[in-house]
C-alpha positions as a LaTeX table, in Angstrom:
\begin{tabular}{lrrr}
\hline
Residue & $x$ (\AA) & $y$ (\AA) & $z$ (\AA) \\
\hline
Met1 & $-28.22$ & 24.17 & 1.33 \\
Ala2 & $-25.87$ & 26.06 & 3.39 \\
Arg3 & $-22.37$ & 24.55 & 3.63 \\
Lys4 & $-21.51$ & 23.13 & 7.08 \\
Arg5 & $-19.31$ & 25.38 & 9.27 \\
Thr6 & $-16.20$ & 23.81 & 10.40 \\
Ser7 & $-13.75$ & 25.10 & 12.92 \\
Thr8 & $-9.96$ & 25.87 & 12.22 \\
Leu9 & $-8.96$ & 22.44 & 13.86 \\
Asp10 & $-11.27$ & 20.61 & 11.83 \\
Asp11 & $-10.03$ & 22.13 & 8.61 \\
Leu12 & $-6.51$ & 21.52 & 9.78 \\
Val13 & $-7.01$ & 17.91 & 10.45 \\
Thr14 & $-8.78$ & 17.72 & 6.87 \\
Ile15 & $-5.58$ & 19.18 & 5.16 \\
Leu16 & $-3.12$ & 16.61 & 7.19 \\
Ser17 & $-5.60$ & 13.82 & 6.39 \\
Arg18 & $-4.88$ & 14.35 & 2.52 \\
Leu19 & $-0.93$ & 13.91 & 3.25 \\
Pro20 & 1.01 & 10.90 & 3.42 \\
Trp21 & 0.49 & 9.71 & 7.17 \\
Trp22 & 4.18 & 9.96 & 7.84 \\
Ala23 & 4.29 & 13.60 & 6.53 \\
Ser24 & 1.72 & 14.55 & 9.19 \\
Leu25 & 3.83 & 12.77 & 11.84 \\
Leu26 & 6.74 & 14.59 & 10.39 \\
Ile27 & 5.19 & 17.94 & 10.97 \\
Gly28 & 3.94 & 17.17 & 14.47 \\
Leu29 & 7.56 & 16.03 & 15.45 \\
Leu30 & 9.19 & 19.24 & 13.92 \\
Ser31 & 6.50 & 21.51 & 15.43 \\
Trp32 & 7.27 & 19.94 & 19.16 \\
Leu33 & 11.08 & 20.21 & 18.37 \\
Ile34 & 10.55 & 23.96 & 17.67 \\
Leu35 & 8.01 & 24.83 & 20.43 \\
His36 & 9.08 & 23.00 & 23.45 \\
Pro37 & 12.42 & 24.75 & 23.78 \\
Val38 & 10.63 & 27.96 & 23.66 \\
Ala39 & 7.71 & 26.67 & 26.24 \\
Thr40 & 10.41 & 25.48 & 28.70 \\
Thr41 & 12.70 & 28.73 & 28.68 \\
Pro42 & 11.69 & 31.34 & 30.87 \\
Tyr43 & 11.30 & 34.70 & 29.07 \\
Val44 & 13.83 & 37.29 & 30.00 \\
Pro45 & 13.12 & 40.90 & 28.86 \\
Pro46 & 16.27 & 42.48 & 27.14 \\
Ala47 & 18.36 & 44.77 & 29.02 \\
Gly48 & 17.78 & 48.67 & 29.18 \\
Leu49 & 14.15 & 48.14 & 28.50 \\
Lys50 & 12.38 & 51.54 & 27.96 \\
Pro51 & 8.44 & 52.14 & 28.59 \\
Gly52 & 8.03 & 52.56 & 24.80 \\
Asp53 & 9.24 & 48.87 & 24.34 \\
Met54 & 6.53 & 47.25 & 26.10 \\
Ser55 & 4.88 & 45.97 & 22.79 \\
Gly56 & 8.20 & 43.74 & 22.41 \\
Val57 & 7.80 & 42.38 & 25.97 \\
Leu58 & 4.04 & 41.54 & 24.91 \\
Leu59 & 5.02 & 39.70 & 21.92 \\
Gly60 & 7.50 & 37.74 & 23.87 \\
His61 & 4.95 & 36.55 & 26.59 \\
Leu62 & 2.51 & 35.82 & 23.70 \\
Trp63 & 5.07 & 33.60 & 21.96 \\
Arg64 & 5.81 & 31.88 & 24.83 \\
Thr65 & 2.18 & 31.19 & 25.65 \\
Phe66 & 1.47 & 30.03 & 22.33 \\
Ala67 & 4.52 & 27.81 & 22.51 \\
Leu68 & 3.43 & 26.49 & 25.84 \\
Phe69 & 0.02 & 24.96 & 24.43 \\
Gly70 & 1.08 & 24.53 & 20.97 \\
Gln71 & 3.97 & 21.79 & 21.91 \\
Tyr72 & 1.17 & 19.49 & 22.46 \\
Leu73 & $-1.77$ & 20.88 & 20.56 \\
Ile74 & $-0.16$ & 20.88 & 17.15 \\
Pro75 & 1.43 & 17.22 & 17.43 \\
Ala76 & $-1.98$ & 16.03 & 18.80 \\
Val77 & $-3.71$ & 17.38 & 15.54 \\
Cys78 & $-1.06$ & 15.87 & 13.25 \\
Val79 & $-1.55$ & 12.64 & 14.96 \\
Phe80 & $-5.44$ & 12.86 & 14.22 \\
Gly81 & $-4.48$ & 13.87 & 10.68 \\
Ala82 & $-2.29$ & 10.73 & 10.30 \\
Met83 & $-5.00$ & 8.52 & 11.57 \\
Gly84 & $-7.53$ & 10.25 & 9.00 \\
Ser85 & $-4.64$ & 9.59 & 6.03 \\
Ile86 & $-4.47$ & 5.89 & 7.02 \\
Ala87 & $-8.35$ & 5.54 & 7.53 \\
Gly88 & $-8.73$ & 7.26 & 3.90 \\
Arg89 & $-6.25$ & 5.10 & 2.23 \\
His90 & $-8.15$ & 1.85 & 3.70 \\
Lys91 & $-11.39$ & 3.41 & 2.27 \\
Arg92 & $-10.13$ & 3.79 & $-1.05$ \\
Lys93 & $-8.52$ & 0.73 & $-1.34$ \\
Gln94 & $-11.65$ & $-1.21$ & 0.00 \\
Leu95 & $-14.00$ & 0.87 & $-2.62$ \\
Leu96 & $-11.52$ & $-0.18$ & $-5.50$ \\
Asn97 & $-11.46$ & $-3.78$ & $-4.41$ \\
Asn98 & $-15.45$ & $-3.75$ & $-4.12$ \\
Val99 & $-16.00$ & $-2.62$ & $-7.55$ \\
Lys100 & $-13.29$ & $-4.82$ & $-9.14$ \\
Thr101 & $-14.55$ & $-7.90$ & $-7.37$ \\
Ala102 & $-18.53$ & $-6.99$ & $-8.10$ \\
Thr103 & $-20.01$ & $-9.34$ & $-10.20$ \\
Gln104 & $-21.60$ & $-6.67$ & $-12.10$ \\
Pro105 & $-18.93$ & $-3.73$ & $-12.04$ \\
Gly106 & $-20.98$ & $-1.36$ & $-14.05$ \\
Lys107 & $-23.76$ & $-1.21$ & $-11.69$ \\
Ala108 & $-21.35$ & $-1.09$ & $-8.74$ \\
Ile109 & $-19.86$ & 2.19 & $-10.31$ \\
Asp110 & $-23.36$ & 3.56 & $-10.88$ \\
Gly111 & $-24.25$ & 3.22 & $-7.33$ \\
Leu112 & $-21.34$ & 5.32 & $-6.13$ \\
Asn113 & $-21.96$ & 9.03 & $-5.34$ \\
Trp114 & $-19.81$ & 11.70 & $-7.05$ \\
Gln115 & $-17.32$ & 11.64 & $-4.21$ \\
Gln116 & $-16.90$ & 7.85 & $-4.24$ \\
Phe117 & $-16.61$ & 7.92 & $-7.85$ \\
Glu118 & $-13.63$ & 10.58 & $-7.46$ \\
Leu119 & $-12.10$ & 8.35 & $-4.69$ \\
Leu120 & $-12.30$ & 5.38 & $-7.02$ \\
Ile121 & $-10.62$ & 6.81 & $-9.91$ \\
Gly122 & $-7.68$ & 8.36 & $-7.64$ \\
Glu123 & $-7.22$ & 5.06 & $-6.16$ \\
Ala124 & $-7.14$ & 3.64 & $-9.52$ \\
Phe125 & $-4.35$ & 5.79 & $-10.95$ \\
Arg126 & $-2.55$ & 5.51 & $-8.00$ \\
Arg127 & $-2.16$ & 1.96 & $-7.99$ \\
Gln128 & $-0.66$ & 2.36 & $-11.31$ \\
Gly129 & 2.27 & 4.48 & $-10.08$ \\
Tyr130 & 0.92 & 7.86 & $-10.26$ \\
Ser131 & 1.23 & 10.47 & $-7.08$ \\
Val132 & $-2.39$ & 11.58 & $-6.51$ \\
Ser133 & $-3.47$ & 14.84 & $-4.96$ \\
Glu134 & $-7.24$ & 15.17 & $-4.41$ \\
Thr135 & $-8.43$ & 18.81 & $-4.79$ \\
Gly136 & $-11.12$ & 18.60 & $-2.50$ \\
Gly137 & $-14.11$ & 20.21 & $-4.45$ \\
Ser138 & $-17.08$ & 21.44 & $-2.64$ \\
Gly139 & $-19.28$ & 19.86 & $-5.37$ \\
Pro140 & $-19.93$ & 17.41 & $-8.02$ \\
Asp141 & $-18.92$ & 19.68 & $-10.71$ \\
Gly142 & $-15.84$ & 21.58 & $-9.18$ \\
Gly143 & $-13.50$ & 21.61 & $-12.26$ \\
Ile144 & $-10.16$ & 19.72 & $-11.66$ \\
Asp145 & $-10.81$ & 16.69 & $-9.41$ \\
Leu146 & $-7.50$ & 15.20 & $-9.14$ \\
Ile147 & $-3.77$ & 16.18 & $-9.79$ \\
Leu148 & $-1.46$ & 13.21 & $-10.86$ \\
Arg149 & 2.41 & 13.35 & $-10.89$ \\
Lys150 & 4.70 & 10.85 & $-12.58$ \\
Asn151 & 8.07 & 11.13 & $-14.07$ \\
Asn152 & 8.35 & 14.67 & $-13.02$ \\
Glu153 & 5.22 & 15.53 & $-15.01$ \\
Lys154 & 2.06 & 16.85 & $-13.95$ \\
Tyr155 & $-1.62$ & 15.47 & $-15.32$ \\
Leu156 & $-4.98$ & 16.49 & $-14.56$ \\
Val157 & $-8.11$ & 14.37 & $-14.05$ \\
Gln158 & $-11.76$ & 15.62 & $-14.13$ \\
Cys159 & $-14.42$ & 12.79 & $-13.06$ \\
Lys160 & $-17.93$ & 13.21 & $-14.41$ \\
His161 & $-20.10$ & 10.62 & $-12.83$ \\
Trp162 & $-23.06$ & 11.02 & $-15.55$ \\
Arg163 & $-24.78$ & 8.03 & $-16.13$ \\
Ser164 & $-27.43$ & 9.31 & $-18.41$ \\
Leu165 & $-26.19$ & 12.09 & $-19.99$ \\
Lys166 & $-23.12$ & 12.24 & $-22.69$ \\
Val167 & $-20.19$ & 14.32 & $-21.91$ \\
Gly168 & $-20.11$ & 17.46 & $-24.56$ \\
Val169 & $-17.45$ & 19.31 & $-25.97$ \\
Pro170 & $-17.89$ & 22.28 & $-23.72$ \\
Val171 & $-16.62$ & 20.12 & $-20.72$ \\
Val172 & $-13.51$ & 18.86 & $-22.71$ \\
Arg173 & $-12.76$ & 22.25 & $-24.04$ \\
Glu174 & $-12.91$ & 23.90 & $-20.54$ \\
Phe175 & $-10.96$ & 21.17 & $-19.35$ \\
Phe176 & $-8.21$ & 21.79 & $-22.12$ \\
Gly177 & $-8.17$ & 25.48 & $-21.09$ \\
Ala178 & $-7.53$ & 24.40 & $-17.29$ \\
Met179 & $-4.50$ & 22.03 & $-18.68$ \\
Ala180 & $-2.86$ & 25.21 & $-20.32$ \\
Val181 & $-3.33$ & 27.32 & $-17.21$ \\
Glu182 & $-1.79$ & 24.50 & $-14.98$ \\
Gly183 & 1.02 & 23.89 & $-17.23$ \\
Ala184 & $-0.13$ & 20.16 & $-17.31$ \\
Ala185 & 1.67 & 17.79 & $-19.74$ \\
Gly186 & $-1.73$ & 16.04 & $-20.39$ \\
Gly187 & $-4.92$ & 15.01 & $-18.91$ \\
Phe188 & $-7.95$ & 12.62 & $-18.30$ \\
Val189 & $-11.46$ & 13.06 & $-18.46$ \\
Val190 & $-13.33$ & 10.05 & $-16.93$ \\
Thr191 & $-17.16$ & 9.27 & $-17.05$ \\
Ser192 & $-19.10$ & 6.42 & $-16.28$ \\
Gly193 & $-21.02$ & 7.29 & $-19.45$ \\
Gln194 & $-20.04$ & 8.28 & $-22.96$ \\
Tyr195 & $-18.80$ & 11.13 & $-24.81$ \\
Thr196 & $-20.43$ & 13.00 & $-27.96$ \\
Ala197 & $-18.59$ & 12.79 & $-31.26$ \\
Glu198 & $-17.86$ & 16.64 & $-30.94$ \\
Ala199 & $-16.03$ & 16.15 & $-27.67$ \\
Ile200 & $-14.09$ & 13.10 & $-28.94$ \\
Gly201 & $-13.14$ & 15.01 & $-32.03$ \\
Phe202 & $-12.05$ & 18.17 & $-29.96$ \\
Ala203 & $-9.81$ & 15.87 & $-27.58$ \\
Glu204 & $-7.81$ & 14.42 & $-30.44$ \\
Gly205 & $-4.45$ & 15.63 & $-30.94$ \\
Arg206 & $-4.65$ & 17.69 & $-27.47$ \\
Asn207 & $-3.23$ & 14.98 & $-25.01$ \\
Ile208 & $-6.19$ & 14.66 & $-23.36$ \\
Gln209 & $-7.57$ & 10.87 & $-22.96$ \\
Leu210 & $-11.23$ & 10.50 & $-22.69$ \\
Ile211 & $-12.21$ & 7.32 & $-20.74$ \\
Asp212 & $-15.88$ & 6.25 & $-20.77$ \\
Gly213 & $-17.68$ & 3.41 & $-19.12$ \\
Val214 & $-16.08$ & 0.77 & $-21.29$ \\
Lys215 & $-12.60$ & 2.01 & $-20.79$ \\
Leu216 & $-13.12$ & 2.78 & $-17.12$ \\
Lys217 & $-13.61$ & $-0.72$ & $-16.33$ \\
Arg218 & $-10.21$ & $-1.59$ & $-18.19$ \\
Leu219 & $-8.60$ & 1.07 & $-16.19$ \\
Leu220 & $-9.80$ & $-0.44$ & $-12.87$ \\
Ala221 & $-8.53$ & $-3.74$ & $-13.87$ \\
Gln222 & $-5.19$ & $-2.97$ & $-15.51$ \\
Arg223 & $-1.71$ & $-2.22$ & $-13.73$ \\
Asn224 & 0.09 & 0.23 & $-16.21$ \\
Pro225 & $-2.20$ & 3.15 & $-17.55$ \\
Ile226 & $-1.46$ & 4.93 & $-20.97$ \\
Thr227 & 0.24 & 7.94 & $-20.23$ \\
Pro228 & $-0.46$ & 11.35 & $-22.58$ \\
Val229 & 2.43 & 12.28 & $-24.26$ \\
Pro230 & 3.73 & 15.82 & $-23.55$ \\
Glu231 & 4.11 & 18.01 & $-26.60$ \\
Pro232 & 7.89 & 18.80 & $-26.78$ \\
Asp233 & 9.46 & 21.86 & $-27.99$ \\
Thr234 & 10.80 & 20.85 & $-31.73$ \\
Thr235 & 10.25 & 21.47 & $-35.13$ \\
Ala236 & 10.59 & 17.99 & $-36.30$ \\
His237 & 8.59 & 14.84 & $-36.01$ \\
Val238 & 6.09 & 15.98 & $-32.93$ \\
Pro239 & 3.91 & 13.34 & $-31.66$ \\
Ser240 & 0.37 & 14.33 & $-31.27$ \\
Gln241 & $-0.68$ & 11.49 & $-28.82$ \\
Ala242 & $-0.27$ & 7.81 & $-28.31$ \\
Val243 & $-2.83$ & 5.38 & $-29.47$ \\
Phe244 & $-4.48$ & 2.98 & $-27.03$ \\
Gln245 & $-3.57$ & $-0.39$ & $-28.62$ \\
Pro246 & $-0.45$ & $-0.66$ & $-31.22$ \\
Pro247 & $-0.91$ & $-3.00$ & $-33.82$ \\
Ala248 & 0.61 & $-6.35$ & $-33.61$ \\
Ser249 & 3.10 & $-5.81$ & $-36.56$ \\
Glu250 & 4.58 & $-2.75$ & $-34.84$ \\
Pro251 & 8.38 & $-2.19$ & $-35.56$ \\
Arg252 & 11.15 & $-2.20$ & $-32.84$ \\
Cys253 & 13.05 & 0.86 & $-32.14$ \\
Pro254 & 16.18 & 0.93 & $-34.10$ \\
Ala255 & 18.10 & 2.89 & $-31.21$ \\
Cys256 & 16.99 & 1.15 & $-27.97$ \\
Asn257 & 14.74 & $-1.93$ & $-29.50$ \\
Ser258 & 11.70 & $-0.93$ & $-27.55$ \\
Ser259 & 8.15 & $-1.22$ & $-28.71$ \\
Met260 & 7.00 & 1.63 & $-30.97$ \\
Ile261 & 3.66 & 3.60 & $-31.32$ \\
Lys262 & 2.14 & 5.10 & $-34.27$ \\
Arg263 & 2.18 & 8.73 & $-34.20$ \\
Thr264 & 1.29 & 11.89 & $-36.33$ \\
Ala265 & 3.61 & 14.74 & $-36.87$ \\
Arg266 & 1.93 & 18.26 & $-35.89$ \\
Lys267 & 4.69 & 20.81 & $-36.98$ \\
Gly268 & 7.59 & 21.41 & $-39.15$ \\
Ser269 & 7.95 & 20.16 & $-42.94$ \\
Asn270 & 6.60 & 17.00 & $-41.90$ \\
Ala271 & 3.45 & 18.09 & $-40.32$ \\
Gly272 & 0.48 & 15.57 & $-41.11$ \\
Asn273 & 2.92 & 12.35 & $-41.89$ \\
Val274 & 2.48 & 9.35 & $-40.07$ \\
Phe275 & 5.42 & 7.76 & $-38.40$ \\
Trp276 & 6.58 & 5.16 & $-35.67$ \\
Gly277 & 7.97 & 6.58 & $-32.62$ \\
Cys278 & 9.81 & 4.93 & $-29.85$ \\
Ser279 & 7.22 & 4.20 & $-26.72$ \\
Thr280 & 9.94 & 5.50 & $-24.21$ \\
Tyr281 & 9.81 & 9.11 & $-25.57$ \\
Pro282 & 11.24 & 11.62 & $-24.88$ \\
Lys283 & 14.09 & 9.36 & $-23.26$ \\
Cys284 & 14.78 & 7.90 & $-26.72$ \\
Arg285 & 13.70 & 9.89 & $-30.18$ \\
Gly286 & 14.24 & 6.88 & $-32.39$ \\
Ile287 & 11.62 & 7.06 & $-35.10$ \\
Val288 & 10.78 & 4.67 & $-38.19$ \\
Asp289 & 8.65 & 5.82 & $-41.16$ \\
Ala290 & 5.13 & 4.38 & $-41.46$ \\
\hline
\end{tabular}
């Protein structure tokens, strides 16, 4: 099926609609402040103009003509982009609320198309404190679907709205490669279905969280998601990844009295040893032997 052709203005409105509404309006205001003085100031050719300098005169007239129309056109496009951003935000909120309030959330998720599924996942992470950028893929299998940012760290998200097939290790392996290319601290692969045992085994220790249909329901309901722990550059106790549910008998951090998470050292002389690490790592590096 051929891709629908769009104009440059349509593409610009689409790009602006993915920004916060206030950012689109700010761009429109700045464009008016720059172009309006140019449009209202008559063009005066420089003194001592020679016949060979007509190209400069032509460029000056073209710039003034562009400013004459652009001072109104660009702000108008930015206003439409801001309106699209507000409408999209409302749509995502309504989508998440509809799934959360459904009597059977699983069936509600299965009834979504892949685009709605990505919007749903993005809104779920956005409500939990992440800054979310939608990559705007052109198909249901376009690679990285969402880029999350939190605490100056970048995380990637790949959404797989697979209801009848299990997500296998090739998907997770390719996602891990994308994380390395993008320099991401961690990532999430989210599916409405399940994962194969090989995929689960590959994700262990690689700061990739696999969220299946069961965990997805918890993700949509909770307010504080688990953030994959980035691998620090040290040779001592290095955590591989945080477990989802720390045991009830967890100790308190001896340095800051925060809760602790059981981790496994991956480098140095203690590689393979299990220990308790502070949940606020890397702000606090307190550890307790397990």
